[in-house]
Amino acid sequence: MAIQKILCCCGSGLGSSLMVEMQIQDVLNELGISGVEVEHSTVSDVTPGAADLFIVARDLEDFIADIPDSEKIILSNILDKDEMKEKLTEKFGL
């Protein structure tokens, strides 16, 4: 599956999801990946097909339990850029 859209989600869709979105953009640039749409939203927008990859913090993991593991990243620490880079590298098969 090619990842063309990533949706970062938090409880309100404004705070931490926006921070994660900006961090993802940085990591994608570092990895030389382009052409991927990255958006932030609330966990209520997590529905199959809404994105190719969903990213949430560990405390919101239960909200996206219906999404297959291959289509999600659960972050232990949303501020840990190394964790983000490691998990995105794995998802993109780099």
PDB file of N, CA and C in Angstrom:
ATOM      1  N   MET A   1       0.835  -1.188   0.000  1.00  0.00           N
ATOM      2  CA  MET A   1       0.000   0.000   0.000  1.00  0.00           C
ATOM      3  C   MET A   1       0.880   1.251   0.000  1.00  0.00           C
ATOM      4  N   ALA A   2       0.650   2.112  -0.926  1.00  0.00           N
ATOM      5  CA  ALA A   2       1.369   3.384  -0.969  1.00  0.00           C
ATOM      6  C   ALA A   2       0.689   4.367  -0.028  1.00  0.00           C
ATOM      7  N   ILE A   3       1.484   5.050   0.756  1.00  0.00           N
ATOM      8  CA  ILE A   3       0.944   6.031   1.693  1.00  0.00           C
ATOM      9  C   ILE A   3       0.891   7.375   0.990  1.00  0.00           C
ATOM     10  N   GLN A   4      -0.327   7.858   0.759  1.00  0.00           N
ATOM     11  CA  GLN A   4      -0.512   9.141   0.109  1.00  0.00           C
ATOM     12  C   GLN A   4      -1.119  10.179   1.045  1.00  0.00           C
ATOM     13  N   LYS A   5      -1.781   9.703   2.120  1.00  0.00           N
ATOM     14  CA  LYS A   5      -2.393  10.631   3.074  1.00  0.00           C
ATOM     15  C   LYS A   5      -2.195  10.111   4.490  1.00  0.00           C
ATOM     16  N   ILE A   6      -1.724  11.011   5.359  1.00  0.00           N
ATOM     17  CA  ILE A   6      -1.538  10.714   6.778  1.00  0.00           C
ATOM     18  C   ILE A   6      -2.457  11.634   7.562  1.00  0.00           C
ATOM     19  N   LEU A   7      -3.174  11.066   8.522  1.00  0.00           N
ATOM     20  CA  LEU A   7      -4.057  11.846   9.388  1.00  0.00           C
ATOM     21  C   LEU A   7      -3.573  11.718  10.828  1.00  0.00           C
ATOM     22  N   CYS A   8      -3.173  12.842  11.428  1.00  0.00           N
ATOM     23  CA  CYS A   8      -2.746  12.899  12.827  1.00  0.00           C
ATOM     24  C   CYS A   8      -3.955  13.306  13.646  1.00  0.00           C
ATOM     25  N   CYS A   9      -4.241  12.567  14.693  1.00  0.00           N
ATOM     26  CA  CYS A   9      -5.465  12.831  15.446  1.00  0.00           C
ATOM     27  C   CYS A   9      -5.207  12.992  16.934  1.00  0.00           C
ATOM     28  N   CYS A  10      -6.004  13.874  17.528  1.00  0.00           N
ATOM     29  CA  CYS A  10      -6.012  14.050  18.976  1.00  0.00           C
ATOM     30  C   CYS A  10      -7.456  14.253  19.414  1.00  0.00           C
ATOM     31  N   GLY A  11      -7.657  14.511  20.663  1.00  0.00           N
ATOM     32  CA  GLY A  11      -9.009  14.639  21.193  1.00  0.00           C
ATOM     33  C   GLY A  11      -9.815  15.772  20.600  1.00  0.00           C
ATOM     34  N   SER A  12      -9.192  16.939  20.439  1.00  0.00           N
ATOM     35  CA  SER A  12      -9.918  18.102  19.920  1.00  0.00           C
ATOM     36  C   SER A  12      -9.597  18.419  18.466  1.00  0.00           C
ATOM     37  N   GLY A  13      -8.523  17.848  17.946  1.00  0.00           N
ATOM     38  CA  GLY A  13      -8.137  18.107  16.568  1.00  0.00           C
ATOM     39  C   GLY A  13      -7.403  19.412  16.370  1.00  0.00           C
ATOM     40  N   LEU A  14      -6.953  20.025  17.449  1.00  0.00           N
ATOM     41  CA  LEU A  14      -6.309  21.339  17.338  1.00  0.00           C
ATOM     42  C   LEU A  14      -4.891  21.395  17.895  1.00  0.00           C
ATOM     43  N   GLY A  15      -4.661  20.846  19.061  1.00  0.00           N
ATOM     44  CA  GLY A  15      -3.388  21.042  19.747  1.00  0.00           C
ATOM     45  C   GLY A  15      -2.309  20.050  19.386  1.00  0.00           C
ATOM     46  N   SER A  16      -2.349  18.898  20.028  1.00  0.00           N
ATOM     47  CA  SER A  16      -1.263  17.939  19.833  1.00  0.00           C
ATOM     48  C   SER A  16      -1.240  17.381  18.418  1.00  0.00           C
ATOM     49  N   SER A  17      -2.394  17.255  17.778  1.00  0.00           N
ATOM     50  CA  SER A  17      -2.388  16.733  16.404  1.00  0.00           C
ATOM     51  C   SER A  17      -1.694  17.696  15.446  1.00  0.00           C
ATOM     52  N   LEU A  18      -1.810  18.989  15.684  1.00  0.00           N
ATOM     53  CA  LEU A  18      -1.107  19.974  14.861  1.00  0.00           C
ATOM     54  C   LEU A  18       0.397  19.872  15.081  1.00  0.00           C
ATOM     55  N   MET A  19       0.826  19.687  16.320  1.00  0.00           N
ATOM     56  CA  MET A  19       2.252  19.530  16.611  1.00  0.00           C
ATOM     57  C   MET A  19       2.795  18.281  15.921  1.00  0.00           C
ATOM     58  N   VAL A  20       2.032  17.195  15.977  1.00  0.00           N
ATOM     59  CA  VAL A  20       2.460  15.956  15.331  1.00  0.00           C
ATOM     60  C   VAL A  20       2.518  16.148  13.814  1.00  0.00           C
ATOM     61  N   GLU A  21       1.552  16.846  13.247  1.00  0.00           N
ATOM     62  CA  GLU A  21       1.559  17.110  11.804  1.00  0.00           C
ATOM     63  C   GLU A  21       2.836  17.831  11.380  1.00  0.00           C
ATOM     64  N   MET A  22       3.214  18.859  12.120  1.00  0.00           N
ATOM     65  CA  MET A  22       4.423  19.612  11.787  1.00  0.00           C
ATOM     66  C   MET A  22       5.669  18.732  11.915  1.00  0.00           C
ATOM     67  N   GLN A  23       5.686  17.883  12.927  1.00  0.00           N
ATOM     68  CA  GLN A  23       6.815  16.984  13.126  1.00  0.00           C
ATOM     69  C   GLN A  23       6.901  15.967  11.992  1.00  0.00           C
ATOM     70  N   ILE A  24       5.764  15.461  11.549  1.00  0.00           N
ATOM     71  CA  ILE A  24       5.735  14.507  10.437  1.00  0.00           C
ATOM     72  C   ILE A  24       6.284  15.160   9.176  1.00  0.00           C
ATOM     73  N   GLN A  25       5.880  16.401   8.919  1.00  0.00           N
ATOM     74  CA  GLN A  25       6.383  17.114   7.742  1.00  0.00           C
ATOM     75  C   GLN A  25       7.907  17.198   7.784  1.00  0.00           C
ATOM     76  N   ASP A  26       8.458  17.513   8.953  1.00  0.00           N
ATOM     77  CA  ASP A  26       9.914  17.595   9.108  1.00  0.00           C
ATOM     78  C   ASP A  26      10.571  16.245   8.827  1.00  0.00           C
ATOM     79  N   VAL A  27      10.011  15.189   9.403  1.00  0.00           N
ATOM     80  CA  VAL A  27      10.586  13.854   9.235  1.00  0.00           C
ATOM     81  C   VAL A  27      10.496  13.404   7.775  1.00  0.00           C
ATOM     82  N   LEU A  28       9.364  13.635   7.133  1.00  0.00           N
ATOM     83  CA  LEU A  28       9.231  13.266   5.725  1.00  0.00           C
ATOM     84  C   LEU A  28      10.262  13.994   4.878  1.00  0.00           C
ATOM     85  N   ASN A  29      10.489  15.272   5.158  1.00  0.00           N
ATOM     86  CA  ASN A  29      11.510  16.035   4.434  1.00  0.00           C
ATOM     87  C   ASN A  29      12.895  15.440   4.660  1.00  0.00           C
ATOM     88  N   GLU A  30      13.201  15.089   5.909  1.00  0.00           N
ATOM     89  CA  GLU A  30      14.494  14.482   6.233  1.00  0.00           C
ATOM     90  C   GLU A  30      14.685  13.162   5.496  1.00  0.00           C
ATOM     91  N   LEU A  31      13.606  12.401   5.344  1.00  0.00           N
ATOM     92  CA  LEU A  31      13.671  11.096   4.681  1.00  0.00           C
ATOM     93  C   LEU A  31      13.595  11.219   3.156  1.00  0.00           C
ATOM     94  N   GLY A  32      13.375  12.433   2.668  1.00  0.00           N
ATOM     95  CA  GLY A  32      13.298  12.640   1.226  1.00  0.00           C
ATOM     96  C   GLY A  32      11.996  12.152   0.614  1.00  0.00           C
ATOM     97  N   ILE A  33      10.944  12.106   1.407  1.00  0.00           N
ATOM     98  CA  ILE A  33       9.633  11.645   0.944  1.00  0.00           C
ATOM     99  C   ILE A  33       8.778  12.857   0.607  1.00  0.00           C
ATOM    100  N   SER A  34       8.237  12.875  -0.607  1.00  0.00           N
ATOM    101  CA  SER A  34       7.369  13.973  -1.014  1.00  0.00           C
ATOM    102  C   SER A  34       6.065  13.402  -1.565  1.00  0.00           C
ATOM    103  N   GLY A  35       5.102  14.292  -1.791  1.00  0.00           N
ATOM    104  CA  GLY A  35       3.827  13.878  -2.362  1.00  0.00           C
ATOM    105  C   GLY A  35       2.877  13.219  -1.391  1.00  0.00           C
ATOM    106  N   VAL A  36       3.131  13.376  -0.098  1.00  0.00           N
ATOM    107  CA  VAL A  36       2.258  12.813   0.930  1.00  0.00           C
ATOM    108  C   VAL A  36       1.490  13.948   1.591  1.00  0.00           C
ATOM    109  N   GLU A  37       0.178  13.846   1.584  1.00  0.00           N
ATOM    110  CA  GLU A  37      -0.681  14.835   2.236  1.00  0.00           C
ATOM    111  C   GLU A  37      -0.738  14.509   3.730  1.00  0.00           C
ATOM    112  N   VAL A  38      -0.491  15.508   4.560  1.00  0.00           N
ATOM    113  CA  VAL A  38      -0.537  15.323   6.014  1.00  0.00           C
ATOM    114  C   VAL A  38      -1.528  16.321   6.583  1.00  0.00           C
ATOM    115  N   GLU A  39      -2.493  15.822   7.342  1.00  0.00           N
ATOM    116  CA  GLU A  39      -3.506  16.675   7.969  1.00  0.00           C
ATOM    117  C   GLU A  39      -3.651  16.308   9.434  1.00  0.00           C
ATOM    118  N   HIS A  40      -4.235  17.223  10.201  1.00  0.00           N
ATOM    119  CA  HIS A  40      -4.543  16.934  11.598  1.00  0.00           C
ATOM    120  C   HIS A  40      -6.054  17.068  11.801  1.00  0.00           C
ATOM    121  N   SER A  41      -6.559  16.290  12.756  1.00  0.00           N
ATOM    122  CA  SER A  41      -7.993  16.279  13.002  1.00  0.00           C
ATOM    123  C   SER A  41      -8.271  15.647  14.363  1.00  0.00           C
ATOM    124  N   THR A  42      -9.542  15.456  14.635  1.00  0.00           N
ATOM    125  CA  THR A  42      -9.975  14.816  15.873  1.00  0.00           C
ATOM    126  C   THR A  42     -10.125  13.307  15.650  1.00  0.00           C
ATOM    127  N   VAL A  43     -10.049  12.540  16.726  1.00  0.00           N
ATOM    128  CA  VAL A  43     -10.172  11.087  16.584  1.00  0.00           C
ATOM    129  C   VAL A  43     -11.538  10.677  16.047  1.00  0.00           C
ATOM    130  N   SER A  44     -12.527  11.530  16.134  1.00  0.00           N
ATOM    131  CA  SER A  44     -13.848  11.184  15.592  1.00  0.00           C
ATOM    132  C   SER A  44     -13.831  11.116  14.071  1.00  0.00           C
ATOM    133  N   ASP A  45     -12.788  11.666  13.436  1.00  0.00           N
ATOM    134  CA  ASP A  45     -12.650  11.600  11.980  1.00  0.00           C
ATOM    135  C   ASP A  45     -11.916  10.346  11.512  1.00  0.00           C
ATOM    136  N   VAL A  46     -11.518   9.503  12.437  1.00  0.00           N
ATOM    137  CA  VAL A  46     -10.820   8.270  12.072  1.00  0.00           C
ATOM    138  C   VAL A  46     -11.845   7.240  11.614  1.00  0.00           C
ATOM    139  N   THR A  47     -11.875   7.047  10.318  1.00  0.00           N
ATOM    140  CA  THR A  47     -12.730   6.034   9.712  1.00  0.00           C
ATOM    141  C   THR A  47     -11.920   5.343   8.624  1.00  0.00           C
ATOM    142  N   PRO A  48     -12.155   4.063   8.412  1.00  0.00           N
ATOM    143  CA  PRO A  48     -11.420   3.366   7.361  1.00  0.00           C
ATOM    144  C   PRO A  48     -11.552   4.096   6.026  1.00  0.00           C
ATOM    145  N   GLY A  49     -10.436   4.305   5.367  1.00  0.00           N
ATOM    146  CA  GLY A  49     -10.437   4.980   4.076  1.00  0.00           C
ATOM    147  C   GLY A  49     -10.248   6.483   4.142  1.00  0.00           C
ATOM    148  N   ALA A  50     -10.359   7.079   5.338  1.00  0.00           N
ATOM    149  CA  ALA A  50     -10.175   8.532   5.464  1.00  0.00           C
ATOM    150  C   ALA A  50      -8.720   8.928   5.228  1.00  0.00           C
ATOM    151  N   ALA A  51      -7.801   7.984   5.455  1.00  0.00           N
ATOM    152  CA  ALA A  51      -6.373   8.201   5.225  1.00  0.00           C
ATOM    153  C   ALA A  51      -5.718   6.841   5.033  1.00  0.00           C
ATOM    154  N   ASP A  52      -4.490   6.866   4.558  1.00  0.00           N
ATOM    155  CA  ASP A  52      -3.733   5.621   4.403  1.00  0.00           C
ATOM    156  C   ASP A  52      -3.017   5.255   5.697  1.00  0.00           C
ATOM    157  N   LEU A  53      -2.741   6.273   6.526  1.00  0.00           N
ATOM    158  CA  LEU A  53      -2.033   6.067   7.777  1.00  0.00           C
ATOM    159  C   LEU A  53      -2.576   7.034   8.822  1.00  0.00           C
ATOM    160  N   PHE A  54      -2.914   6.501   9.988  1.00  0.00           N
ATOM    161  CA  PHE A  54      -3.422   7.295  11.105  1.00  0.00           C
ATOM    162  C   PHE A  54      -2.376   7.298  12.210  1.00  0.00           C
ATOM    163  N   ILE A  55      -2.159   8.461  12.817  1.00  0.00           N
ATOM    164  CA  ILE A  55      -1.175   8.584  13.892  1.00  0.00           C
ATOM    165  C   ILE A  55      -1.828   9.224  15.102  1.00  0.00           C
ATOM    166  N   VAL A  56      -1.729   8.525  16.250  1.00  0.00           N
ATOM    167  CA  VAL A  56      -2.287   9.030  17.501  1.00  0.00           C
ATOM    168  C   VAL A  56      -1.326   8.746  18.645  1.00  0.00           C
ATOM    169  N   ALA A  57      -1.536   9.434  19.752  1.00  0.00           N
ATOM    170  CA  ALA A  57      -0.783   9.178  20.977  1.00  0.00           C
ATOM    171  C   ALA A  57      -1.338   7.925  21.645  1.00  0.00           C
ATOM    172  N   ARG A  58      -0.515   7.292  22.448  1.00  0.00           N
ATOM    173  CA  ARG A  58      -0.882   6.039  23.114  1.00  0.00           C
ATOM    174  C   ARG A  58      -2.196   6.165  23.898  1.00  0.00           C
ATOM    175  N   ASP A  59      -2.458   7.317  24.513  1.00  0.00           N
ATOM    176  CA  ASP A  59      -3.671   7.468  25.323  1.00  0.00           C
ATOM    177  C   ASP A  59      -4.950   7.462  24.484  1.00  0.00           C
ATOM    178  N   LEU A  60      -4.827   7.577  23.160  1.00  0.00           N
ATOM    179  CA  LEU A  60      -5.998   7.566  22.278  1.00  0.00           C
ATOM    180  C   LEU A  60      -6.078   6.287  21.437  1.00  0.00           C
ATOM    181  N   GLU A  61      -5.224   5.348  21.737  1.00  0.00           N
ATOM    182  CA  GLU A  61      -5.144   4.098  20.974  1.00  0.00           C
ATOM    183  C   GLU A  61      -6.487   3.383  20.868  1.00  0.00           C
ATOM    184  N   ASP A  62      -7.257   3.375  21.947  1.00  0.00           N
ATOM    185  CA  ASP A  62      -8.550   2.676  21.947  1.00  0.00           C
ATOM    186  C   ASP A  62      -9.537   3.283  20.948  1.00  0.00           C
ATOM    187  N   PHE A  63      -9.383   4.567  20.659  1.00  0.00           N
ATOM    188  CA  PHE A  63     -10.300   5.234  19.737  1.00  0.00           C
ATOM    189  C   PHE A  63     -10.118   4.784  18.290  1.00  0.00           C
ATOM    190  N   ILE A  64      -8.957   4.209  17.980  1.00  0.00           N
ATOM    191  CA  ILE A  64      -8.729   3.750  16.612  1.00  0.00           C
ATOM    192  C   ILE A  64      -8.487   2.241  16.561  1.00  0.00           C
ATOM    193  N   ALA A  65      -9.059   1.534  17.506  1.00  0.00           N
ATOM    194  CA  ALA A  65      -8.870   0.086  17.603  1.00  0.00           C
ATOM    195  C   ALA A  65      -9.364  -0.654  16.361  1.00  0.00           C
ATOM    196  N   ASP A  66     -10.338  -0.108  15.655  1.00  0.00           N
ATOM    197  CA  ASP A  66     -10.888  -0.781  14.474  1.00  0.00           C
ATOM    198  C   ASP A  66     -10.003  -0.631  13.233  1.00  0.00           C
ATOM    199  N   ILE A  67      -9.008   0.226  13.304  1.00  0.00           N
ATOM    200  CA  ILE A  67      -8.099   0.432  12.175  1.00  0.00           C
ATOM    201  C   ILE A  67      -7.012  -0.651  12.223  1.00  0.00           C
ATOM    202  N   PRO A  68      -6.746  -1.313  11.099  1.00  0.00           N
ATOM    203  CA  PRO A  68      -5.695  -2.347  11.086  1.00  0.00           C
ATOM    204  C   PRO A  68      -4.329  -1.787  11.505  1.00  0.00           C
ATOM    205  N   ASP A  69      -3.524  -2.610  12.159  1.00  0.00           N
ATOM    206  CA  ASP A  69      -2.203  -2.181  12.621  1.00  0.00           C
ATOM    207  C   ASP A  69      -1.343  -1.641  11.485  1.00  0.00           C
ATOM    208  N   SER A  70      -1.511  -2.168  10.297  1.00  0.00           N
ATOM    209  CA  SER A  70      -0.703  -1.733   9.153  1.00  0.00           C
ATOM    210  C   SER A  70      -1.022  -0.302   8.731  1.00  0.00           C
ATOM    211  N   GLU A  71      -2.157   0.239   9.216  1.00  0.00           N
ATOM    212  CA  GLU A  71      -2.589   1.579   8.827  1.00  0.00           C
ATOM    213  C   GLU A  71      -2.521   2.582   9.967  1.00  0.00           C
ATOM    214  N   LYS A  72      -1.785   2.245  11.029  1.00  0.00           N
ATOM    215  CA  LYS A  72      -1.716   3.187  12.150  1.00  0.00           C
ATOM    216  C   LYS A  72      -0.352   3.156  12.814  1.00  0.00           C
ATOM    217  N   ILE A  73      -0.048   4.290  13.431  1.00  0.00           N
ATOM    218  CA  ILE A  73       1.128   4.432  14.277  1.00  0.00           C
ATOM    219  C   ILE A  73       0.641   4.951  15.614  1.00  0.00           C
ATOM    220  N   ILE A  74       1.044   4.274  16.676  1.00  0.00           N
ATOM    221  CA  ILE A  74       0.730   4.698  18.036  1.00  0.00           C
ATOM    222  C   ILE A  74       2.022   5.240  18.638  1.00  0.00           C
ATOM    223  N   LEU A  75       2.010   6.494  19.039  1.00  0.00           N
ATOM    224  CA  LEU A  75       3.199   7.135  19.602  1.00  0.00           C
ATOM    225  C   LEU A  75       3.200   7.079  21.121  1.00  0.00           C
ATOM    226  N   SER A  76       4.310   6.635  21.669  1.00  0.00           N
ATOM    227  CA  SER A  76       4.474   6.656  23.125  1.00  0.00           C
ATOM    228  C   SER A  76       4.703   8.073  23.616  1.00  0.00           C
ATOM    229  N   ASN A  77       5.410   8.868  22.808  1.00  0.00           N
ATOM    230  CA  ASN A  77       5.723  10.249  23.164  1.00  0.00           C
ATOM    231  C   ASN A  77       5.616  11.108  21.903  1.00  0.00           C
ATOM    232  N   ILE A  78       4.597  11.940  21.819  1.00  0.00           N
ATOM    233  CA  ILE A  78       4.373  12.727  20.607  1.00  0.00           C
ATOM    234  C   ILE A  78       5.469  13.764  20.346  1.00  0.00           C
ATOM    235  N   LEU A  79       6.292  14.040  21.343  1.00  0.00           N
ATOM    236  CA  LEU A  79       7.372  15.011  21.181  1.00  0.00           C
ATOM    237  C   LEU A  79       8.695  14.364  20.782  1.00  0.00           C
ATOM    238  N   ASP A  80       8.729  13.039  20.738  1.00  0.00           N
ATOM    239  CA  ASP A  80       9.957  12.303  20.427  1.00  0.00           C
ATOM    240  C   ASP A  80      10.102  12.142  18.915  1.00  0.00           C
ATOM    241  N   LYS A  81      10.894  13.021  18.319  1.00  0.00           N
ATOM    242  CA  LYS A  81      11.070  13.005  16.866  1.00  0.00           C
ATOM    243  C   LYS A  81      11.758  11.720  16.404  1.00  0.00           C
ATOM    244  N   ASP A  82      12.644  11.176  17.226  1.00  0.00           N
ATOM    245  CA  ASP A  82      13.326   9.934  16.863  1.00  0.00           C
ATOM    246  C   ASP A  82      12.338   8.774  16.769  1.00  0.00           C
ATOM    247  N   GLU A  83      11.389   8.716  17.699  1.00  0.00           N
ATOM    248  CA  GLU A  83      10.361   7.682  17.645  1.00  0.00           C
ATOM    249  C   GLU A  83       9.535   7.829  16.365  1.00  0.00           C
ATOM    250  N   MET A  84       9.156   9.053  16.049  1.00  0.00           N
ATOM    251  CA  MET A  84       8.375   9.316  14.840  1.00  0.00           C
ATOM    252  C   MET A  84       9.149   8.878  13.601  1.00  0.00           C
ATOM    253  N   LYS A  85      10.412   9.247  13.538  1.00  0.00           N
ATOM    254  CA  LYS A  85      11.236   8.914  12.374  1.00  0.00           C
ATOM    255  C   LYS A  85      11.377   7.405  12.225  1.00  0.00           C
ATOM    256  N   GLU A  86      11.618   6.723  13.329  1.00  0.00           N
ATOM    257  CA  GLU A  86      11.757   5.265  13.303  1.00  0.00           C
ATOM    258  C   GLU A  86      10.483   4.596  12.789  1.00  0.00           C
ATOM    259  N   LYS A  87       9.342   5.031  13.289  1.00  0.00           N
ATOM    260  CA  LYS A  87       8.075   4.407  12.916  1.00  0.00           C
ATOM    261  C   LYS A  87       7.674   4.753  11.480  1.00  0.00           C
ATOM    262  N   LEU A  88       7.929   5.968  11.048  1.00  0.00           N
ATOM    263  CA  LEU A  88       7.627   6.332   9.650  1.00  0.00           C
ATOM    264  C   LEU A  88       8.560   5.613   8.678  1.00  0.00           C
ATOM    265  N   THR A  89       9.812   5.493   9.054  1.00  0.00           N
ATOM    266  CA  THR A  89      10.764   4.754   8.213  1.00  0.00           C
ATOM    267  C   THR A  89      10.291   3.329   8.004  1.00  0.00           C
ATOM    268  N   GLU A  90       9.804   2.716   9.061  1.00  0.00           N
ATOM    269  CA  GLU A  90       9.285   1.347   8.974  1.00  0.00           C
ATOM    270  C   GLU A  90       8.047   1.286   8.075  1.00  0.00           C
ATOM    271  N   LYS A  91       7.110   2.214   8.259  1.00  0.00           N
ATOM    272  CA  LYS A  91       5.874   2.205   7.475  1.00  0.00           C
ATOM    273  C   LYS A  91       6.127   2.449   5.988  1.00  0.00           C
ATOM    274  N   PHE A  92       7.133   3.270   5.679  1.00  0.00           N
ATOM    275  CA  PHE A  92       7.451   3.558   4.289  1.00  0.00           C
ATOM    276  C   PHE A  92       8.432   2.535   3.691  1.00  0.00           C
ATOM    277  N   GLY A  93       8.835   1.573   4.512  1.00  0.00           N
ATOM    278  CA  GLY A  93       9.717   0.509   4.023  1.00  0.00           C
ATOM    279  C   GLY A  93      11.111   0.975   3.634  1.00  0.00           C
ATOM    280  N   LEU A  94      11.631   1.946   4.386  1.00  0.00           N
ATOM    281  CA  LEU A  94      12.958   2.481   4.079  1.00  0.00           C
ATOM    282  C   LEU A  94      14.026   1.826   4.931  1.00  0.00           C
TER     283      LEU A  94
END
